[in-house]
Tab-separated table of C-alpha atoms and ligand atoms in Angstrom:
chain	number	residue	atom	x	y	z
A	1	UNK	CA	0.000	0.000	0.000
A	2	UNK	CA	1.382	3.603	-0.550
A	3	UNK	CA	0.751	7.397	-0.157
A	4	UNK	CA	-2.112	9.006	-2.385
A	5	UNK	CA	-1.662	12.774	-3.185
A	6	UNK	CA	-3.763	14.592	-4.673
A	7	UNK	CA	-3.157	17.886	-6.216
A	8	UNK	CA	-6.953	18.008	-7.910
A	9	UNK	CA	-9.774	15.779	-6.589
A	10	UNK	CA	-9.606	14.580	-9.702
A	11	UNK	CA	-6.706	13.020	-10.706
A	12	UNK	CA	-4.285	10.751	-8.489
A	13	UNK	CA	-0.483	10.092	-8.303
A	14	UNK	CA	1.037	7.572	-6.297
A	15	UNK	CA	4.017	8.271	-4.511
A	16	UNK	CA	6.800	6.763	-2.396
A	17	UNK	CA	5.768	7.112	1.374
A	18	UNK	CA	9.220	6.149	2.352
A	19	UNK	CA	10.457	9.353	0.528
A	20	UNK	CA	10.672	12.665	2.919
A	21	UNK	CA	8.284	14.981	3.120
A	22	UNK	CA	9.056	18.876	2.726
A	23	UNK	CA	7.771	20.392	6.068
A	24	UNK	CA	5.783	23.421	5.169
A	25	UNK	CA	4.538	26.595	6.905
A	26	UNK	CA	0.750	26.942	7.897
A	27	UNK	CA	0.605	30.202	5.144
A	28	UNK	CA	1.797	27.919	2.220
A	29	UNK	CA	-0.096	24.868	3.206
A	30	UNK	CA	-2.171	23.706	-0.138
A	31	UNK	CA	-5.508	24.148	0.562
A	32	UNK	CA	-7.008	21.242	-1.502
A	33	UNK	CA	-4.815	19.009	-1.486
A	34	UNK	CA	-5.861	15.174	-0.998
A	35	UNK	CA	-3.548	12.688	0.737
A	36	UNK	CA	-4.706	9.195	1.069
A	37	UNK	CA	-2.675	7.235	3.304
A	38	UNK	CA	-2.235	4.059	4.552
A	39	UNK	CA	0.920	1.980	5.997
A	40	UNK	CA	4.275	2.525	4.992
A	41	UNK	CA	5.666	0.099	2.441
A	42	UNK	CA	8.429	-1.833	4.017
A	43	UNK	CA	9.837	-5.435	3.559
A	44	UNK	CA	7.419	-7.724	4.219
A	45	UNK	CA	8.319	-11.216	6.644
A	46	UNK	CA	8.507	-14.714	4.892
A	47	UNK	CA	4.453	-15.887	5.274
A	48	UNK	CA	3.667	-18.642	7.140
A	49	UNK	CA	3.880	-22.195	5.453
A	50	UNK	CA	6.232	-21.725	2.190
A	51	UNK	CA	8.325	-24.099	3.789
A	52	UNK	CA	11.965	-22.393	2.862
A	53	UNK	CA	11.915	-20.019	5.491
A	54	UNK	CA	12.539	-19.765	9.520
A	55	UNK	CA	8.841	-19.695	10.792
A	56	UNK	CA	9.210	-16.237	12.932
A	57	UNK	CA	6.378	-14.954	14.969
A	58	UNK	CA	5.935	-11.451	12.982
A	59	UNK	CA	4.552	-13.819	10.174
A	60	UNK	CA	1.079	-15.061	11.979
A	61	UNK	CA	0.448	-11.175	12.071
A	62	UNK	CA	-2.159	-9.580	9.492
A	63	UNK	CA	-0.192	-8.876	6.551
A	64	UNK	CA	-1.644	-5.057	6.698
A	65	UNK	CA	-0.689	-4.725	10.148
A	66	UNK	CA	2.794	-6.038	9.699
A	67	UNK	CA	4.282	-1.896	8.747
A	68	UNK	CA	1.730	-0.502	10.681
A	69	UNK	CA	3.293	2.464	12.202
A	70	UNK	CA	2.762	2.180	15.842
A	71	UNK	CA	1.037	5.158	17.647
A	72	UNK	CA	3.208	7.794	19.685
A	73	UNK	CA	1.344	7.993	22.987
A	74	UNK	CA	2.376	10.955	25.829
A	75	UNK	CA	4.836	9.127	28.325
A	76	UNK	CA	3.274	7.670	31.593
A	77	UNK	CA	3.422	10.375	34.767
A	78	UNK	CA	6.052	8.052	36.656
A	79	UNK	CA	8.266	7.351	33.666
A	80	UNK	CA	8.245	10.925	32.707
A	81	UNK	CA	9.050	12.067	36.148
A	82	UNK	CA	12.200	9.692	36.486
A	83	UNK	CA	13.373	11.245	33.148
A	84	UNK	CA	12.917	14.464	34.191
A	85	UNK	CA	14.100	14.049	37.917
A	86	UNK	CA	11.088	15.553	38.886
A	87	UNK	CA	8.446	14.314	41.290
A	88	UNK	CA	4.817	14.068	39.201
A	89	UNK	CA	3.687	16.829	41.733
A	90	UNK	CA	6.679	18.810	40.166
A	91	UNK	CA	5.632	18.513	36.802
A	92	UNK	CA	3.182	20.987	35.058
A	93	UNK	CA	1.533	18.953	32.712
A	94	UNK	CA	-0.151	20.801	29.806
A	95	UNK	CA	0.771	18.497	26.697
A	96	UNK	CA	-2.431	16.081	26.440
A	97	UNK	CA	-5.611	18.525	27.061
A	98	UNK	CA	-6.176	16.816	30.728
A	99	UNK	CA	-8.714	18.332	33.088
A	100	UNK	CA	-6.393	19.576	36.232
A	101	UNK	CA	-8.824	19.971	38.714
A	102	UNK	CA	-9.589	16.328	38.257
A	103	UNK	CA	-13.165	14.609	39.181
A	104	UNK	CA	-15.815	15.969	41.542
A	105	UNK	CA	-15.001	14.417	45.296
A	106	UNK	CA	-18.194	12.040	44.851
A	107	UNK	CA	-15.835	10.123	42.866
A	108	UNK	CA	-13.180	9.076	44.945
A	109	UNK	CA	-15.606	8.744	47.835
A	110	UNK	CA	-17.928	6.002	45.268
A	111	UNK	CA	-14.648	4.018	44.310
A	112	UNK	CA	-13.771	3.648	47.885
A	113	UNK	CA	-17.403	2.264	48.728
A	114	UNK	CA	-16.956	-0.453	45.726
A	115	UNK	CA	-18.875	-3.640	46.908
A	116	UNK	CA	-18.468	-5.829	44.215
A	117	UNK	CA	-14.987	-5.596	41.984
A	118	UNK	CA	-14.883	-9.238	41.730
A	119	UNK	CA	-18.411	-9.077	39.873
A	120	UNK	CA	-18.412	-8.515	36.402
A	121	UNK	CA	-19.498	-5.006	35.388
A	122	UNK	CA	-23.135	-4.120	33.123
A	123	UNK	CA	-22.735	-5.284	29.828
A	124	UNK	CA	-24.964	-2.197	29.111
A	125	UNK	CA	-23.848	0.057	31.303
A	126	UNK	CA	-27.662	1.175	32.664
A	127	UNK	CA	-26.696	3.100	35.516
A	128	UNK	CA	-24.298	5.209	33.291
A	129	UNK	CA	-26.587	4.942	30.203
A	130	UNK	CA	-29.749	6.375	32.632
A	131	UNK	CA	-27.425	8.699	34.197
A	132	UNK	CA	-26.391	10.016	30.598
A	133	UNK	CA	-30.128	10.051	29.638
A	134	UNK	CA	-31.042	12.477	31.823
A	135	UNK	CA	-27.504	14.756	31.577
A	136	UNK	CA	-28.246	15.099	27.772
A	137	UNK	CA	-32.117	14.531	27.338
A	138	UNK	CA	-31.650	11.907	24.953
A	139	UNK	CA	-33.072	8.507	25.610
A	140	UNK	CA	-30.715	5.417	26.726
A	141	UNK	CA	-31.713	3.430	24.036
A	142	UNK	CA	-29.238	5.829	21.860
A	143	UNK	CA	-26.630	5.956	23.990
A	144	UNK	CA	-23.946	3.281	24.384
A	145	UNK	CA	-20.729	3.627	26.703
A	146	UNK	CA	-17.120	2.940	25.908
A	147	UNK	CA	-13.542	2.496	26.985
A	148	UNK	CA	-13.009	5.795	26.122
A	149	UNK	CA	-14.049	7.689	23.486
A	150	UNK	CA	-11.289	5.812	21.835
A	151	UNK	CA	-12.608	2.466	22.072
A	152	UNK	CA	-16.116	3.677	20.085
A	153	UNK	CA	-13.979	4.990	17.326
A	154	UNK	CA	-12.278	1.275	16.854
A	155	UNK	CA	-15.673	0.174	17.897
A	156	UNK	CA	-17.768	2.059	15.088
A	157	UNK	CA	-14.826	1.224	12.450
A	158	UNK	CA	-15.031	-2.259	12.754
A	159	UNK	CA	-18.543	-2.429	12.095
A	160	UNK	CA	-18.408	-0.336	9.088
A	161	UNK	CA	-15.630	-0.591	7.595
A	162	UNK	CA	-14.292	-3.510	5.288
A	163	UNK	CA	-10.962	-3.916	4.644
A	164	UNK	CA	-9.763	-2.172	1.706
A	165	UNK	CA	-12.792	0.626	2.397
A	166	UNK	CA	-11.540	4.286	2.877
A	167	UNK	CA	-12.451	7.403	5.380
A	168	UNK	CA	-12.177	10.925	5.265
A	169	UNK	CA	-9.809	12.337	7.576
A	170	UNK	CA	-9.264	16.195	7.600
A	171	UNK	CA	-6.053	17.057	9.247
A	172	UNK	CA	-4.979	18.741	11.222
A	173	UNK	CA	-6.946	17.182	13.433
A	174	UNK	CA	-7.131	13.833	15.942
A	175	UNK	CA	-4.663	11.249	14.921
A	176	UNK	CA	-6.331	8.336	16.258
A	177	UNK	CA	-8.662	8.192	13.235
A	178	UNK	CA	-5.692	7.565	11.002
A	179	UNK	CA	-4.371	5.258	13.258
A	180	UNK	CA	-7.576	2.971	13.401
A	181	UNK	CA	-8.562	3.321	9.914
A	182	UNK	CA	-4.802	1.835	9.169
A	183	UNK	CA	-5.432	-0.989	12.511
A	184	UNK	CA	-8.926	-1.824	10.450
A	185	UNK	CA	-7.154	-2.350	6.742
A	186	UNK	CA	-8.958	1.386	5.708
A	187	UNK	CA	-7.390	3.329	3.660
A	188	UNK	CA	-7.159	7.389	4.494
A	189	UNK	CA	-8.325	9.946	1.756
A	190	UNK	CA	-7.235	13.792	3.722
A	191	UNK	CA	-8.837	16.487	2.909
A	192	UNK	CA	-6.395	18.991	4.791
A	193	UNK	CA	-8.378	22.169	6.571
A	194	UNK	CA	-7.736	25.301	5.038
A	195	UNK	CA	-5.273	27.998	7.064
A	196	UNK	CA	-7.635	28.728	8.835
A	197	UNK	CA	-8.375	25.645	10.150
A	198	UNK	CA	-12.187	25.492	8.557
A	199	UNK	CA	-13.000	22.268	6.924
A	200	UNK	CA	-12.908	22.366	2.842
A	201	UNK	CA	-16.496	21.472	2.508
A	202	UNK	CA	-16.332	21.836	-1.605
A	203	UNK	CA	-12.832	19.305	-1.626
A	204	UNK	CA	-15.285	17.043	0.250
A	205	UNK	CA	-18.178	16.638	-1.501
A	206	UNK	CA	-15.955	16.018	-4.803
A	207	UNK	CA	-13.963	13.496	-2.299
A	208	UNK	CA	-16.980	11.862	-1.248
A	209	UNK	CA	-19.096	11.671	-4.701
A	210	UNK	CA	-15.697	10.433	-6.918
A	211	UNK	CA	-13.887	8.097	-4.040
A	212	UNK	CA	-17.240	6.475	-2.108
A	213	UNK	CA	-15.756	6.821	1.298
A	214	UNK	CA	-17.957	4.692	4.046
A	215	UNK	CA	-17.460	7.816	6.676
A	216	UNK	CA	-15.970	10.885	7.939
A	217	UNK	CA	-14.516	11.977	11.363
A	218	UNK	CA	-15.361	15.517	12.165
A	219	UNK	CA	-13.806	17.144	15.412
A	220	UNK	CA	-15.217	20.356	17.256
A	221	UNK	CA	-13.485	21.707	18.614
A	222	UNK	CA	-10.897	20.522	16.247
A	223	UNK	CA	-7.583	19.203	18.204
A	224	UNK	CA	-5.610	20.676	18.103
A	225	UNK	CA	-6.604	24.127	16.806
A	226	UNK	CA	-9.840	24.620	18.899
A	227	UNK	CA	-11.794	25.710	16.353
A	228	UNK	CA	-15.851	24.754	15.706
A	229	UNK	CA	-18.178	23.103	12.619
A	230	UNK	CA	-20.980	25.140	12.339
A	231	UNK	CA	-24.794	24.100	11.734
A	232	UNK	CA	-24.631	24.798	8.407
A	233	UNK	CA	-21.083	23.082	7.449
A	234	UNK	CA	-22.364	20.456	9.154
A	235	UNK	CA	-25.829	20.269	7.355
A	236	UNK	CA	-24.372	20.309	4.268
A	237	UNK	CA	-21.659	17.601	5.011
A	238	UNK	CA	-24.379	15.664	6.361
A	239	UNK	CA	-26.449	15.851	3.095
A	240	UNK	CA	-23.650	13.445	1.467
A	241	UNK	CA	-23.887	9.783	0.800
A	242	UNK	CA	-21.433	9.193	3.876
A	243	UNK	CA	-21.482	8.324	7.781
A	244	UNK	CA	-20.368	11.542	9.985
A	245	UNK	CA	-18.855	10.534	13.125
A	246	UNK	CA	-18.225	13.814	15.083
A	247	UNK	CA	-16.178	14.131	18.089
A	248	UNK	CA	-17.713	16.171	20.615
A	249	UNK	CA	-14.593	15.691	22.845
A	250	UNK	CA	-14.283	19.227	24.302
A	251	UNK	CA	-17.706	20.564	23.555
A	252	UNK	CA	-18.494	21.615	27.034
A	253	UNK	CA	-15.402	24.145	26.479
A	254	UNK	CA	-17.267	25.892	23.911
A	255	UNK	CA	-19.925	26.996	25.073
A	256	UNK	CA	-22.342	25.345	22.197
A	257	UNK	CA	-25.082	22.929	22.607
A	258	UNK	CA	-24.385	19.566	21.730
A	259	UNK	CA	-25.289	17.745	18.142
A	260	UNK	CA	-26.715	14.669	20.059
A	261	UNK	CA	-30.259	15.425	19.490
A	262	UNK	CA	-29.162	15.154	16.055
A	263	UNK	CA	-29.188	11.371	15.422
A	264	UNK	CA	-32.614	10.883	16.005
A	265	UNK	CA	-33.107	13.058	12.531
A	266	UNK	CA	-29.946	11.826	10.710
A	267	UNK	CA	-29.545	8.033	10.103
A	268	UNK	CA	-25.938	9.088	9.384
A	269	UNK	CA	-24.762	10.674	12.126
A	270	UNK	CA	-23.495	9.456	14.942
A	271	UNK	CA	-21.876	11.855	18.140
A	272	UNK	CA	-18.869	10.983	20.346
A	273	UNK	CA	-17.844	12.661	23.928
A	274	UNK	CA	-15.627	11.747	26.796
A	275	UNK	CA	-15.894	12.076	30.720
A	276	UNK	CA	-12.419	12.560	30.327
A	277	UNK	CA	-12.645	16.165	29.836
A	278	UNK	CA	-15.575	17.578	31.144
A	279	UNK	CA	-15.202	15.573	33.908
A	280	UNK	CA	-11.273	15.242	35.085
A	281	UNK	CA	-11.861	10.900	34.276
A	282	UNK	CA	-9.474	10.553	31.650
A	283	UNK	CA	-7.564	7.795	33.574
A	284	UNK	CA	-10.732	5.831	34.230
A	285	UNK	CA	-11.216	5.572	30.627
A	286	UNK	CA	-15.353	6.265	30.029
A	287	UNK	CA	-16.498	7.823	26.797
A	288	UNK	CA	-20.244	7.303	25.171
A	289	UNK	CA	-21.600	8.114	21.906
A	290	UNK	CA	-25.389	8.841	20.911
A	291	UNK	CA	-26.018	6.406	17.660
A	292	UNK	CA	-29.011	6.186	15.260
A	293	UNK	CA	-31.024	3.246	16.461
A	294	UNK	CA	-30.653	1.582	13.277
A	295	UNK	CA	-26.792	2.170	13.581
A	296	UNK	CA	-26.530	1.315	17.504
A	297	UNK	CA	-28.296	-2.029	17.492
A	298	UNK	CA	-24.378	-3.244	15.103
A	299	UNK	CA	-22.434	-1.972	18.393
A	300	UNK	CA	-24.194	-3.873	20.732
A	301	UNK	CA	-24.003	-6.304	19.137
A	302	UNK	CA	-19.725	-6.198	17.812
A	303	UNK	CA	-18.628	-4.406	21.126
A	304	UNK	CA	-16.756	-6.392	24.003
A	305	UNK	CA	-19.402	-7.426	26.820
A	306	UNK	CA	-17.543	-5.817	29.582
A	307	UNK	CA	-15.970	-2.977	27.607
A	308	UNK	CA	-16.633	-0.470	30.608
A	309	UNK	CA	-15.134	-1.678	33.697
A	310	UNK	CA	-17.182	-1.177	37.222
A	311	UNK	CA	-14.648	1.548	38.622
A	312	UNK	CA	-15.394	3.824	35.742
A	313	UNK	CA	-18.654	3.522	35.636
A	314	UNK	CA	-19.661	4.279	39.256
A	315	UNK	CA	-17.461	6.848	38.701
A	316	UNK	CA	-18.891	8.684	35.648
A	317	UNK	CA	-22.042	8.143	37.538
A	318	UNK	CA	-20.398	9.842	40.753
A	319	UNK	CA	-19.221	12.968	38.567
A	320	UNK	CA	-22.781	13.367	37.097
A	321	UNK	CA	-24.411	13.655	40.508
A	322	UNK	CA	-22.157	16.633	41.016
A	323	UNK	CA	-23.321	19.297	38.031
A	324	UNK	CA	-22.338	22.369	39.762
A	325	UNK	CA	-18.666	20.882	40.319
A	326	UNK	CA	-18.265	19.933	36.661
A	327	UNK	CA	-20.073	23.583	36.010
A	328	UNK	CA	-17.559	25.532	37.983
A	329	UNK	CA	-14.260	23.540	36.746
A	330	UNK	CA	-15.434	23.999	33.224
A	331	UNK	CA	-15.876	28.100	34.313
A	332	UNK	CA	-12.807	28.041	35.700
A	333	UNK	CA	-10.823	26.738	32.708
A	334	UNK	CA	-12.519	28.825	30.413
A	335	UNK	CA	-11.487	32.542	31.772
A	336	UNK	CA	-7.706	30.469	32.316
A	337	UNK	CA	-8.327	30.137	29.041
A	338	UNK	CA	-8.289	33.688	27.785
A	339	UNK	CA	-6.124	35.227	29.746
A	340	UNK	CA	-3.371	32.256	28.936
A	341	UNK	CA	-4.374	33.426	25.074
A	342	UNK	CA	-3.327	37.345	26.206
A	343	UNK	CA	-0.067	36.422	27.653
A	344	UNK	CA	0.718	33.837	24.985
A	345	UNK	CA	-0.083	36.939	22.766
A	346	UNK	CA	2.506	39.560	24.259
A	347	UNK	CA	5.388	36.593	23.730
A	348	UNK	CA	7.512	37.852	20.620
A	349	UNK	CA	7.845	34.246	19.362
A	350	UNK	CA	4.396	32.865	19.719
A	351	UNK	CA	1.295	33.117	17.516
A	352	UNK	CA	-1.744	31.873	19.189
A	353	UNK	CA	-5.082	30.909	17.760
A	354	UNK	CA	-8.128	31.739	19.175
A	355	UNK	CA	-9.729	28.197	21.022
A	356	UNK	CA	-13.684	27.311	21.443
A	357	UNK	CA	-11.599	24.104	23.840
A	358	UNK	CA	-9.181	23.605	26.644
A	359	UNK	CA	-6.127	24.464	24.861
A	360	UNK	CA	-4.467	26.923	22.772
A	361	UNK	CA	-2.639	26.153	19.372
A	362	UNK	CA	0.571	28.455	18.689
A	363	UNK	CA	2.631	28.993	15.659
A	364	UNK	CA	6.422	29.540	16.668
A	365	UNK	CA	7.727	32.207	15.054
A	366	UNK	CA	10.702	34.594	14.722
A	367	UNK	CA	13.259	32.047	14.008
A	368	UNK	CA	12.473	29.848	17.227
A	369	UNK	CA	12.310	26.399	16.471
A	370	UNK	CA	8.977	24.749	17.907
A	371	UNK	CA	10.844	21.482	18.819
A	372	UNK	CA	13.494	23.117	21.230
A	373	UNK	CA	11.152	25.335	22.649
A	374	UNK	CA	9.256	21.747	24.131
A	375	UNK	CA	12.636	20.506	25.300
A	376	UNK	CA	13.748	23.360	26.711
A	377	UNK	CA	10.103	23.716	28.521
A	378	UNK	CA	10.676	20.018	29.678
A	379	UNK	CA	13.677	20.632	30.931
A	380	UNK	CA	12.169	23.036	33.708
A	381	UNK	CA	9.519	20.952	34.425
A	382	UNK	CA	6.325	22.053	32.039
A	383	UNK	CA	5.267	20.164	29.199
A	384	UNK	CA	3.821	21.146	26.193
A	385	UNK	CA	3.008	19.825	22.729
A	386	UNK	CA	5.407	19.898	20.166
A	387	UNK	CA	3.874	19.153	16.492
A	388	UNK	CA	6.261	17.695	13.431
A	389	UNK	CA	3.923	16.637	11.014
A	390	UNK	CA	3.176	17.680	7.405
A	391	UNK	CA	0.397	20.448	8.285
A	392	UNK	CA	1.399	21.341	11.554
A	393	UNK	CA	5.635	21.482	11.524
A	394	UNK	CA	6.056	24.718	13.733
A	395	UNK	CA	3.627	24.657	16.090
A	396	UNK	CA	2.974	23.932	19.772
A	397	UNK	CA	-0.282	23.349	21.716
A	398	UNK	CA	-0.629	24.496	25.224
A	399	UNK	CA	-3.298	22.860	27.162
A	400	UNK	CA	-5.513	24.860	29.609
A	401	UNK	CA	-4.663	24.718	33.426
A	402	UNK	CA	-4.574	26.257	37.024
A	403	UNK	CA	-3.716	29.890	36.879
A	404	UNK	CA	-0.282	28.983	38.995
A	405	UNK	CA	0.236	26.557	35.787
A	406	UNK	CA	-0.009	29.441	33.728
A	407	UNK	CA	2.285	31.343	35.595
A	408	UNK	CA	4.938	29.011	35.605
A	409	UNK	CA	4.479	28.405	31.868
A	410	UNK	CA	4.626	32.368	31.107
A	411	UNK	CA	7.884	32.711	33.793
A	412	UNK	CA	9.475	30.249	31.502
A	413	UNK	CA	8.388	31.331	28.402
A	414	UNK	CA	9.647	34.513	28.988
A	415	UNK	CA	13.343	32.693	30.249
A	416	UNK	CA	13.959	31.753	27.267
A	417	UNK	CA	12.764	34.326	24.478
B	501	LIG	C1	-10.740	14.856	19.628
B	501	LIG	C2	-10.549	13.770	20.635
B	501	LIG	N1	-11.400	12.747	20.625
B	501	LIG	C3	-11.277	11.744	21.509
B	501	LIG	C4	-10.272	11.747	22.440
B	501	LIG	C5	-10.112	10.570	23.349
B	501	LIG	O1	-11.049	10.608	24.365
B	501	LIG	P1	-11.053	9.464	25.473
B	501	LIG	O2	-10.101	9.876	26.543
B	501	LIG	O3	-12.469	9.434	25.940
B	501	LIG	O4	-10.646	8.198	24.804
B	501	LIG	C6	-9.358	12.801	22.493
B	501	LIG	C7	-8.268	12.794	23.496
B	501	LIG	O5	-7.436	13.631	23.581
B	501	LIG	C8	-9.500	13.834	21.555
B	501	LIG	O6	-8.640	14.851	21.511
């Protein structure tokens, strides 16, 4: 499998993924340009059974899985502390859009009354599902719980996709789309945002009409640049022969209602969000998404019985009972917000972009290389987002936190400039 680029939607070259990739600025970005990618093309182990070579273990592995690139993931708290010499409670974390203020106390106080952690949890998750019910007004029977928000993006790709069937990814945006459609044997077509950061609604619906893609992941806020899909965009995208999965991540940051209502009109749409968040859960891992019914009844039945383990959901329960914590934590990372985007503003070096989430996406400018600026920020302690990917090579993204976070960010900031 290779790398598709497009320079028109309608013609398409093939090139070498092995073969290195200019890094461009944001301003000179192509606007409608098409990328579909998959894994890169690398030798390939003896298969199983030709009888001439050494069995070896890589060769009972799914041919498409064999280059799969694996995923980067932030390093672990403890591992990241010994490397820094820090203790975790020395380290400002603001690389991976975490909620600092963590869960509501109802939480902690719920997982310490556990009864039963040698039962198995609710295949259905009806506590959470009833608790969810009432939170967003829509009725359980749309509503199914996850391992994440992750796990229902796997989850909702391997019941749609078949191998060989391709997605519409529109970077920059949420890698773990690529990632999955390259786990489930998709292939990628991008349809890259354009500079300034709206999605190329045109590129598209020429995208979706010539290359049949099964579905599209919309994000908004968009990760990493914070910015929103509007009704209308979203109307129109949802007019197209395709399945729109948007991920509702860090909606409660931006102050608009929610799009779950929507899937009891659209038969194509389906809505992801996270307690992670809103709700300062990411380590417990719960996410839910509000399906069609005619889509939802496929997930049941596909998903892992116990996908949703009993500690996270008597917790997402616990946070729910607690609206005016989640309220006020939200509140308080959205005026951190704004006046993190002033100061990042008066830096010489720093271009930030206006964020409807809980982070803010900067260019690095004036000659300061993006990369360096991260280590150097490690190296005292606060961690930040360093991007080196086609669309994004020069930027950093800051993630919301405390207002002594912010301090200590600025202080350094200001160090080295
Ligand atoms: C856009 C987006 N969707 C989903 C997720 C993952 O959410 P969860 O922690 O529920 O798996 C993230 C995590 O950063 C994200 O940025």
């Amino acid at each position: 499998m290779g790398v598709i680029n497009l320079s028109h939607a309608s013609s398409l070259h093939f090139t070498n993924p092995t073969s290195p990739t200019p890094s461009s600025k944001r301003n000179t970005r192509p606007t409608s340009v098409i990328a579909m990618s998959t894994i890169p093309v690398q030798q390939q182990p003896p298969l199983v059974n030709d009888g001439q070579h050494r069995l070896t273990g890589d060769s009972f592995i799914r041919t498409h899985l064999r280059t799969l690139s694996p995923y980067q993931p932030i390093l672990p708290f403890e591992v990241l502390s010994a490397r820094l010499g820090r203790k975790p409670e020395d380290i400002i974390k603001l690389d991976a859009n975490e909620n600092p203020y963590g869960p509501p106390p109802e939480v902690s106080e719920a997982l310490g009354a556990l009864k039963f952690p040698y039962i198995y949890p609710d295949p259905e998750s009806r506590c959470l599902r009833a608790a969810l019910a009432k939170d967003s007004g829509l009725d359980a029977e749309y509503l199914l719980a996850g391992c994440g928000a992750d796990e229902l993006i796997d989850l909702i790709m391997r019941c749609v996709l078949d191998p060989g069937d391709k997605i519409v990814d529109c970077p920059p945006t949420f890698t773990m789309y690529e990632f999955d459609a390259a786990v489930n044997g998709a292939s990628v077509i991008k349809v890259p945002r354009k500079s300034n950061f709206s999605l190329n609604v045109e590129v598209i619906s020429d995208v979706v009409k010539q290359e049949k893609p099964k579905c599209i992941f919309l994000t908004s806020p968009n990760n990493p640049d914070g910015s929103i899909i509007s009704d209308d965009i979203l109307l129109k995208i949802l007019e197209l022969p395709i399945l729109v999965v948007l991920d509702e991540a860090y909606i409660e940051f931006s102050g608009l209602e929610s799009r779950m209502q929507w899937v009891k009109k659209h038969e194509n749409l389906i809505v992801l969000r996270t307690f992670s968040k809103r709700a300062g859960l990411a380590g417990l891992r719960v996410g839910y998404g509000a399906f069609p019914l005619t889509i939802i009844e496929y997930l049941w039945r596909a998903k892992q019985p116990y996908n949703v383990s009993v500690a996270a959901e008597v917790s997402a329960c616990a946070a729910l009972q607690n609206p005016t914590y989640l309220e006020n934590v939200k509140n308080a990372l959205l005026q951190e917000r704004d006046r993190l985007y002033h100061l990042l503003k008066e830096l010489p070096f720093l271009k930030p972009y206006p964020s409807y989430s809980n982070f803010i996406l900067c260019e690095v400018t004036s000659g300061m290389d993006a990369k360096k600026l991260k280590e150097d920020l490690a190296k005292m302690g606060v961690m930040i987002r360093h991007y080196n990917n086609k669309e994004l090579s020069g930027y950093v993204r800051v993630s919301v936190g405390k207002p002594e976070h912010t301090d200590t960010l600025i202080d350094c900031l200001r160090r080295l400039s």
